Amino acid sequence: MTASTTWKVGPLAEASGLTVRTLHHWDTIGLLSPSRRTAGGHREYTEDDLVRLYQVLALRGLGLGLDTIAACLDAGVDPGRLVRDHLAKVEASIAALDVLRQRLRRLDDSLAAGQYPTTGMLLDALHALGGTGPEGEHTLRRHLDDDQLRVLETRAAALGPAAHYLLEIEWPELYRRADRLRTAGVPPTDPKVRRLVTRMDELSTLFTGGDAGISTGVRAAWRDDPAAMSGEPEAPADGWRELADYLDAARSDSLRPLPPSSSAEGARP
C-alpha cells in the first residue's frame, strides 16, 4: 500500500472483518475516526488510522472493553509491547487449545471403546475450557446432580474456546457492572440493570439449555459460596447475596418491555 493510499469505510470494514455499522459507531464515540473526508463528506482512513485500528482490535482481543481501550490509546501505548502482549495471548490460546485437544481425544477414545466418559473426565475437559476451579466444582456438586453437571459440561464443550471468554470475562464483568449500579443506589427497575440481567440470562441459557432446575442450582451455588464460584477468595458472601437479591428484583420487573439501547454496540455480547 503506497503512502497516499486511503480506504473508504466499506472496503476497510470488509478487509478488517468488521461491519460498516461498527466503524461508524467507533467514529461516533471517537474511538477510531477517519483522518480524511472527501469533498462529498465520505470517510477516508489513512495508514495512521489503520495502525490505530490494529491497536483497537489487538486490545479488544486481550479482553478489554471499548472504554478501557479508548483510555489506553489516549494515554499512549507502546506498539512493541502491544504486539508482544497480542502474541502472548495468541500463544496462550494455542497452548490452552492443545490441552483441550488432548483431553477431548481422551474423551473420544473412551466413547470409541464404548465407555461413557466419567464425570471426572468431563469436569477435566470443562476446566480446560476455563470453567470454575475445583472449589467451584465442589460447590456445584452440592446443588446439581451428575446429569445436570453433564448438561453444563456438554454445552460448554460445544461452545469451544468461546466458553472461556463468556465465563471468565463477560459474565464476571456483567456482575461487576451490576454491583456498581447497586452500590450507587440505582434501582433494580432501571433499564441499565435490566439489560445486564437479560444478558446474564442469555448466557445462562447457553450453558443450561434453558433448564430451570440447573439455573436454580447454579444460582444457589453462587449464594452458598460466592468466593469459590467466582474464584475470588475475598468475595464477601453478604455482598454477593445482596447482589443476587438485586438481580432477582430486576428479573421480577422484566415483564415490562425494555426501551431500545442507545448504543450500537450495547446490544452485542
mmCIF file of C-alpha atoms in Angstrom:
data_model
loop_
_atom_site.group_PDB
_atom_site.id
_atom_site.type_symbol
_atom_site.label_atom_id
_atom_site.label_comp_id
_atom_site.label_asym_id
_atom_site.label_seq_id
_atom_site.Cartn_x
_atom_site.Cartn_y
_atom_site.Cartn_z
ATOM 1 C CA MET A 1 0.000 0.000 0.000
ATOM 2 C CA THR A 2 1.510 3.367 -1.016
ATOM 3 C CA ALA A 3 1.790 6.319 1.321
ATOM 4 C CA SER A 4 -1.036 8.091 -0.466
ATOM 5 C CA THR A 5 -3.469 5.194 -0.264
ATOM 6 C CA THR A 6 -6.666 5.758 1.702
ATOM 7 C CA TRP A 7 -9.543 3.421 2.474
ATOM 8 C CA LYS A 8 -13.233 4.151 2.457
ATOM 9 C CA VAL A 9 -15.370 2.647 5.178
ATOM 10 C CA GLY A 10 -16.817 -0.217 3.104
ATOM 11 C CA PRO A 11 -13.526 -1.708 1.883
ATOM 12 C CA LEU A 12 -11.946 -1.206 5.310
ATOM 13 C CA ALA A 13 -14.830 -2.991 7.006
ATOM 14 C CA GLU A 14 -14.512 -5.903 4.579
ATOM 15 C CA ALA A 15 -10.726 -6.130 4.977
ATOM 16 C CA SER A 16 -10.857 -5.987 8.780
ATOM 17 C CA GLY A 17 -13.805 -8.341 9.258
ATOM 18 C CA LEU A 18 -15.844 -5.609 10.933
ATOM 19 C CA THR A 19 -19.151 -4.138 9.870
ATOM 20 C CA VAL A 20 -19.685 -0.676 8.471
ATOM 21 C CA ARG A 21 -22.050 -0.083 11.378
ATOM 22 C CA THR A 22 -19.281 -0.847 13.870
ATOM 23 C CA LEU A 23 -16.829 1.518 12.188
ATOM 24 C CA HIS A 24 -19.474 4.240 12.105
ATOM 25 C CA HIS A 25 -20.125 3.667 15.809
ATOM 26 C CA TRP A 26 -16.428 3.837 16.656
ATOM 27 C CA ASP A 27 -16.239 7.097 14.710
ATOM 28 C CA THR A 28 -19.220 8.492 16.634
ATOM 29 C CA ILE A 29 -17.694 7.707 20.046
ATOM 30 C CA GLY A 30 -14.261 8.969 18.974
ATOM 31 C CA LEU A 31 -12.515 5.601 19.252
ATOM 32 C CA LEU A 32 -11.497 5.425 15.593
ATOM 33 C CA SER A 33 -12.278 8.401 13.376
ATOM 34 C CA PRO A 34 -11.122 8.705 9.760
ATOM 35 C CA SER A 35 -8.439 11.335 9.286
ATOM 36 C CA ARG A 36 -9.765 12.442 5.933
ATOM 37 C CA ARG A 37 -13.073 13.040 4.211
ATOM 38 C CA THR A 38 -13.762 13.554 0.548
ATOM 39 C CA ALA A 39 -15.359 16.715 -0.781
ATOM 40 C CA GLY A 40 -18.630 14.771 -0.681
ATOM 41 C CA GLY A 41 -18.197 14.027 3.010
ATOM 42 C CA HIS A 42 -17.268 10.337 2.672
ATOM 43 C CA ARG A 43 -14.944 8.892 5.304
ATOM 44 C CA GLU A 44 -11.398 8.051 4.260
ATOM 45 C CA TYR A 45 -8.984 6.200 6.528
ATOM 46 C CA THR A 46 -5.218 6.671 6.278
ATOM 47 C CA GLU A 47 -2.306 4.394 7.182
ATOM 48 C CA ASP A 48 -2.171 6.026 10.627
ATOM 49 C CA ASP A 49 -5.839 5.135 11.057
ATOM 50 C CA LEU A 50 -5.065 1.513 10.134
ATOM 51 C CA VAL A 51 -2.377 1.436 12.839
ATOM 52 C CA ARG A 52 -4.931 2.643 15.382
ATOM 53 C CA LEU A 53 -7.442 0.079 14.092
ATOM 54 C CA TYR A 54 -4.916 -2.692 14.737
ATOM 55 C CA GLN A 55 -4.374 -1.338 18.243
ATOM 56 C CA VAL A 56 -8.108 -1.302 18.922
ATOM 57 C CA LEU A 57 -8.554 -4.863 17.663
ATOM 58 C CA ALA A 58 -5.468 -6.138 19.500
ATOM 59 C CA LEU A 59 -6.582 -4.614 22.791
ATOM 60 C CA ARG A 60 -10.109 -5.918 22.270
ATOM 61 C CA GLY A 61 -8.577 -9.333 21.614
ATOM 62 C CA LEU A 62 -6.936 -9.108 25.038
ATOM 63 C CA GLY A 63 -10.405 -8.800 26.580
ATOM 64 C CA LEU A 64 -10.550 -5.043 27.117
ATOM 65 C CA GLY A 65 -13.779 -3.079 26.728
ATOM 66 C CA LEU A 66 -14.124 -0.107 24.421
ATOM 67 C CA ASP A 67 -13.934 2.429 27.265
ATOM 68 C CA THR A 68 -10.691 0.892 28.528
ATOM 69 C CA ILE A 69 -9.280 0.706 25.011
ATOM 70 C CA ALA A 70 -10.001 4.403 24.454
ATOM 71 C CA ALA A 71 -8.268 5.301 27.723
ATOM 72 C CA CYS A 72 -5.203 3.218 26.796
ATOM 73 C CA LEU A 73 -4.924 4.779 23.356
ATOM 74 C CA ASP A 74 -5.437 8.279 24.719
ATOM 75 C CA ALA A 75 -2.664 7.673 27.260
ATOM 76 C CA GLY A 76 -0.445 6.149 24.583
ATOM 77 C CA VAL A 77 0.567 2.513 24.197
ATOM 78 C CA ASP A 78 3.960 1.060 23.348
ATOM 79 C CA PRO A 79 3.491 -0.576 19.916
ATOM 80 C CA GLY A 80 6.143 -3.196 20.645
ATOM 81 C CA ARG A 81 4.584 -4.067 23.994
ATOM 82 C CA LEU A 82 1.152 -4.323 22.400
ATOM 83 C CA VAL A 83 2.385 -6.707 19.694
ATOM 84 C CA ARG A 84 4.160 -8.823 22.327
ATOM 85 C CA ASP A 85 1.039 -8.936 24.512
ATOM 86 C CA HIS A 86 -1.076 -9.821 21.495
ATOM 87 C CA LEU A 87 1.371 -12.571 20.544
ATOM 88 C CA ALA A 88 1.414 -13.893 24.109
ATOM 89 C CA LYS A 89 -2.388 -14.018 24.101
ATOM 90 C CA VAL A 90 -2.407 -15.956 20.829
ATOM 91 C CA GLU A 91 0.253 -18.372 22.076
ATOM 92 C CA ALA A 92 -1.637 -18.879 25.343
ATOM 93 C CA SER A 93 -4.780 -19.624 23.369
ATOM 94 C CA ILE A 94 -2.919 -22.138 21.243
ATOM 95 C CA ALA A 95 -1.495 -23.814 24.366
ATOM 96 C CA ALA A 96 -4.938 -23.935 26.002
ATOM 97 C CA LEU A 97 -6.437 -25.396 22.849
ATOM 98 C CA ASP A 98 -3.684 -28.029 22.782
ATOM 99 C CA VAL A 99 -4.567 -29.049 26.352
ATOM 100 C CA LEU A 100 -8.230 -29.127 25.386
ATOM 101 C CA ARG A 101 -7.436 -31.197 22.276
ATOM 102 C CA GLN A 102 -5.611 -33.796 24.355
ATOM 103 C CA ARG A 103 -8.462 -34.037 26.838
ATOM 104 C CA LEU A 104 -11.085 -34.260 24.097
ATOM 105 C CA ARG A 105 -9.061 -37.023 22.473
ATOM 106 C CA ARG A 106 -9.222 -38.966 25.723
ATOM 107 C CA LEU A 107 -12.984 -38.432 25.789
ATOM 108 C CA ASP A 108 -13.222 -39.583 22.169
ATOM 109 C CA ASP A 109 -11.109 -42.681 22.889
ATOM 110 C CA SER A 110 -13.410 -43.514 25.779
ATOM 111 C CA LEU A 111 -16.515 -43.180 23.630
ATOM 112 C CA ALA A 112 -14.915 -45.198 20.799
ATOM 113 C CA ALA A 113 -14.289 -48.005 23.279
ATOM 114 C CA GLY A 114 -17.967 -47.982 24.198
ATOM 115 C CA GLN A 115 -17.355 -46.421 27.593
ATOM 116 C CA TYR A 116 -19.271 -43.331 28.695
ATOM 117 C CA PRO A 117 -16.806 -40.728 29.993
ATOM 118 C CA THR A 118 -16.675 -40.391 33.740
ATOM 119 C CA THR A 119 -17.842 -37.168 35.347
ATOM 120 C CA GLY A 120 -14.239 -36.546 36.346
ATOM 121 C CA MET A 121 -13.126 -36.666 32.710
ATOM 122 C CA LEU A 122 -15.870 -34.266 31.697
ATOM 123 C CA LEU A 123 -15.009 -31.866 34.511
ATOM 124 C CA ASP A 124 -11.382 -32.075 33.397
ATOM 125 C CA ALA A 125 -12.394 -31.006 29.890
ATOM 126 C CA LEU A 126 -14.618 -28.249 31.274
ATOM 127 C CA HIS A 127 -11.737 -26.926 33.371
ATOM 128 C CA ALA A 128 -9.611 -26.724 30.201
ATOM 129 C CA LEU A 129 -12.326 -24.516 28.726
ATOM 130 C CA GLY A 130 -11.988 -22.022 31.567
ATOM 131 C CA GLY A 131 -14.831 -23.188 33.796
ATOM 132 C CA THR A 132 -14.899 -22.969 37.585
ATOM 133 C CA GLY A 133 -11.929 -24.287 39.524
ATOM 134 C CA PRO A 134 -12.002 -27.304 41.878
ATOM 135 C CA GLU A 135 -13.617 -25.317 44.700
ATOM 136 C CA GLY A 136 -16.378 -24.114 42.386
ATOM 137 C CA GLU A 137 -16.930 -27.637 41.064
ATOM 138 C CA HIS A 138 -17.266 -28.909 44.629
ATOM 139 C CA THR A 139 -19.837 -26.207 45.364
ATOM 140 C CA LEU A 140 -21.791 -27.015 42.205
ATOM 141 C CA ARG A 141 -21.940 -30.686 43.201
ATOM 142 C CA ARG A 142 -23.853 -29.708 46.325
ATOM 143 C CA HIS A 143 -26.618 -28.253 44.184
ATOM 144 C CA LEU A 144 -26.593 -30.243 40.918
ATOM 145 C CA ASP A 145 -26.753 -33.981 40.228
ATOM 146 C CA ASP A 146 -24.492 -35.801 37.757
ATOM 147 C CA ASP A 147 -26.961 -35.489 34.883
ATOM 148 C CA GLN A 148 -27.273 -31.742 35.381
ATOM 149 C CA LEU A 149 -23.492 -31.388 35.561
ATOM 150 C CA ARG A 150 -23.178 -33.282 32.276
ATOM 151 C CA VAL A 151 -25.549 -30.799 30.629
ATOM 152 C CA LEU A 152 -23.313 -27.909 31.711
ATOM 153 C CA GLU A 153 -20.167 -29.711 30.610
ATOM 154 C CA THR A 154 -21.535 -30.827 27.257
ATOM 155 C CA ARG A 155 -22.901 -27.414 26.342
ATOM 156 C CA ALA A 156 -19.663 -25.722 27.409
ATOM 157 C CA ALA A 157 -17.705 -28.124 25.222
ATOM 158 C CA ALA A 158 -19.996 -27.354 22.282
ATOM 159 C CA LEU A 159 -19.190 -23.642 22.606
ATOM 160 C CA GLY A 160 -15.490 -24.344 22.154
ATOM 161 C CA PRO A 161 -12.943 -21.630 23.032
ATOM 162 C CA ALA A 162 -15.700 -19.017 23.259
ATOM 163 C CA ALA A 163 -16.735 -20.570 26.575
ATOM 164 C CA HIS A 164 -13.660 -19.100 28.235
ATOM 165 C CA TYR A 165 -14.496 -15.544 27.183
ATOM 166 C CA LEU A 166 -18.138 -15.922 28.148
ATOM 167 C CA LEU A 167 -17.418 -17.475 31.544
ATOM 168 C CA GLU A 168 -14.202 -15.790 32.594
ATOM 169 C CA ILE A 169 -14.501 -12.331 31.045
ATOM 170 C CA GLU A 170 -18.016 -11.287 30.097
ATOM 171 C CA TRP A 171 -20.010 -12.928 32.881
ATOM 172 C CA PRO A 172 -17.861 -11.586 35.758
ATOM 173 C CA GLU A 173 -17.841 -8.147 34.129
ATOM 174 C CA LEU A 174 -21.647 -8.165 33.979
ATOM 175 C CA TYR A 175 -21.760 -8.930 37.707
ATOM 176 C CA ARG A 176 -19.231 -6.182 38.446
ATOM 177 C CA ARG A 177 -21.268 -3.655 36.474
ATOM 178 C CA ALA A 178 -24.445 -4.710 38.239
ATOM 179 C CA ASP A 179 -22.771 -4.395 41.630
ATOM 180 C CA ARG A 180 -21.519 -0.906 40.790
ATOM 181 C CA LEU A 181 -25.067 0.113 39.916
ATOM 182 C CA ARG A 182 -26.367 -1.473 43.125
ATOM 183 C CA THR A 183 -23.842 0.283 45.357
ATOM 184 C CA ALA A 184 -24.550 3.554 43.540
ATOM 185 C CA GLY A 185 -28.198 3.250 44.561
ATOM 186 C CA VAL A 186 -29.593 2.644 41.063
ATOM 187 C CA PRO A 187 -32.967 0.864 41.455
ATOM 188 C CA PRO A 188 -33.231 -2.662 40.018
ATOM 189 C CA THR A 189 -36.050 -1.478 37.751
ATOM 190 C CA ASP A 190 -33.653 0.818 35.895
ATOM 191 C CA PRO A 191 -33.261 -0.211 32.218
ATOM 192 C CA LYS A 192 -29.476 -0.416 32.632
ATOM 193 C CA VAL A 193 -29.851 -3.088 35.315
ATOM 194 C CA ARG A 194 -32.489 -4.993 33.373
ATOM 195 C CA ARG A 195 -30.277 -5.077 30.276
ATOM 196 C CA LEU A 196 -27.478 -6.608 32.337
ATOM 197 C CA VAL A 197 -29.864 -9.214 33.741
ATOM 198 C CA THR A 198 -31.147 -10.008 30.254
ATOM 199 C CA ARG A 199 -27.611 -10.664 29.025
ATOM 200 C CA MET A 200 -26.792 -12.740 32.130
ATOM 201 C CA ASP A 201 -29.855 -14.883 31.478
ATOM 202 C CA GLU A 202 -28.888 -15.257 27.803
ATOM 203 C CA LEU A 203 -25.514 -16.588 28.890
ATOM 204 C CA SER A 204 -27.189 -18.865 31.415
ATOM 205 C CA THR A 205 -29.350 -20.346 28.677
ATOM 206 C CA LEU A 206 -26.252 -21.047 26.566
ATOM 207 C CA PHE A 207 -24.864 -23.261 29.327
ATOM 208 C CA THR A 208 -28.064 -24.735 30.787
ATOM 209 C CA GLY A 209 -30.141 -25.174 27.644
ATOM 210 C CA GLY A 210 -32.930 -23.293 29.388
ATOM 211 C CA ASP A 211 -33.255 -25.933 32.134
ATOM 212 C CA ALA A 212 -34.789 -24.021 35.051
ATOM 213 C CA GLY A 213 -33.587 -26.620 37.558
ATOM 214 C CA ILE A 214 -29.966 -26.198 36.518
ATOM 215 C CA SER A 215 -30.247 -22.399 36.550
ATOM 216 C CA THR A 216 -31.718 -22.522 40.050
ATOM 217 C CA GLY A 217 -28.937 -24.840 41.199
ATOM 218 C CA VAL A 218 -26.188 -22.621 39.798
ATOM 219 C CA ARG A 219 -27.682 -19.536 41.466
ATOM 220 C CA ALA A 220 -27.930 -21.454 44.731
ATOM 221 C CA ALA A 221 -24.251 -22.390 44.409
ATOM 222 C CA TRP A 222 -23.339 -18.713 43.992
ATOM 223 C CA ARG A 223 -25.334 -17.817 47.104
ATOM 224 C CA ASP A 224 -23.808 -20.734 49.009
ATOM 225 C CA ASP A 225 -20.147 -19.975 48.290
ATOM 226 C CA PRO A 226 -19.551 -16.912 46.088
ATOM 227 C CA ALA A 227 -15.795 -16.950 46.761
ATOM 228 C CA ALA A 228 -15.432 -20.457 45.324
ATOM 229 C CA MET A 229 -17.730 -19.826 42.368
ATOM 230 C CA SER A 230 -16.150 -16.503 41.412
ATOM 231 C CA GLY A 231 -12.583 -17.620 42.019
ATOM 232 C CA GLU A 232 -12.145 -14.557 44.250
ATOM 233 C CA PRO A 233 -11.195 -15.691 47.791
ATOM 234 C CA GLU A 234 -12.031 -12.272 49.232
ATOM 235 C CA ALA A 235 -15.550 -12.155 47.778
ATOM 236 C CA PRO A 236 -17.881 -11.276 50.698
ATOM 237 C CA ALA A 237 -20.837 -13.637 50.931
ATOM 238 C CA ASP A 238 -23.211 -10.942 52.184
ATOM 239 C CA GLY A 239 -22.341 -8.632 49.291
ATOM 240 C CA TRP A 240 -22.914 -11.344 46.708
ATOM 241 C CA ARG A 241 -26.237 -12.291 48.270
ATOM 242 C CA GLU A 242 -27.357 -8.676 48.274
ATOM 243 C CA LEU A 243 -26.385 -8.502 44.605
ATOM 244 C CA ALA A 244 -28.311 -11.711 43.902
ATOM 245 C CA ASP A 245 -31.419 -10.215 45.545
ATOM 246 C CA TYR A 246 -30.910 -7.043 43.494
ATOM 247 C CA LEU A 247 -30.718 -9.032 40.240
ATOM 248 C CA ASP A 248 -33.743 -11.139 41.179
ATOM 249 C CA ALA A 249 -35.696 -7.919 41.747
ATOM 250 C CA ALA A 250 -34.683 -6.789 38.261
ATOM 251 C CA ARG A 251 -35.856 -10.118 36.834
ATOM 252 C CA SER A 252 -39.237 -9.759 38.521
ATOM 253 C CA ASP A 253 -39.654 -6.470 36.660
ATOM 254 C CA SER A 254 -38.630 -7.999 33.330
ATOM 255 C CA LEU A 255 -42.191 -8.360 32.013
ATOM 256 C CA ARG A 256 -42.156 -4.705 31.078
ATOM 257 C CA PRO A 257 -40.561 -4.128 27.648
ATOM 258 C CA LEU A 258 -37.099 -2.551 27.625
ATOM 259 C CA PRO A 259 -36.563 0.714 25.746
ATOM 260 C CA PRO A 260 -34.183 0.408 22.774
ATOM 261 C CA SER A 261 -30.468 0.693 23.586
ATOM 262 C CA SER A 262 -28.848 3.984 22.655
ATOM 263 C CA SER A 263 -25.550 2.266 21.812
ATOM 264 C CA ALA A 264 -24.956 0.420 18.566
ATOM 265 C CA GLU A 265 -22.512 -1.838 20.429
ATOM 266 C CA GLY A 266 -24.564 -2.070 23.615
ATOM 267 C CA ALA A 267 -26.705 -4.980 22.480
ATOM 268 C CA ARG A 268 -23.745 -7.032 21.338
ATOM 269 C CA PRO A 269 -22.138 -9.707 23.590
#
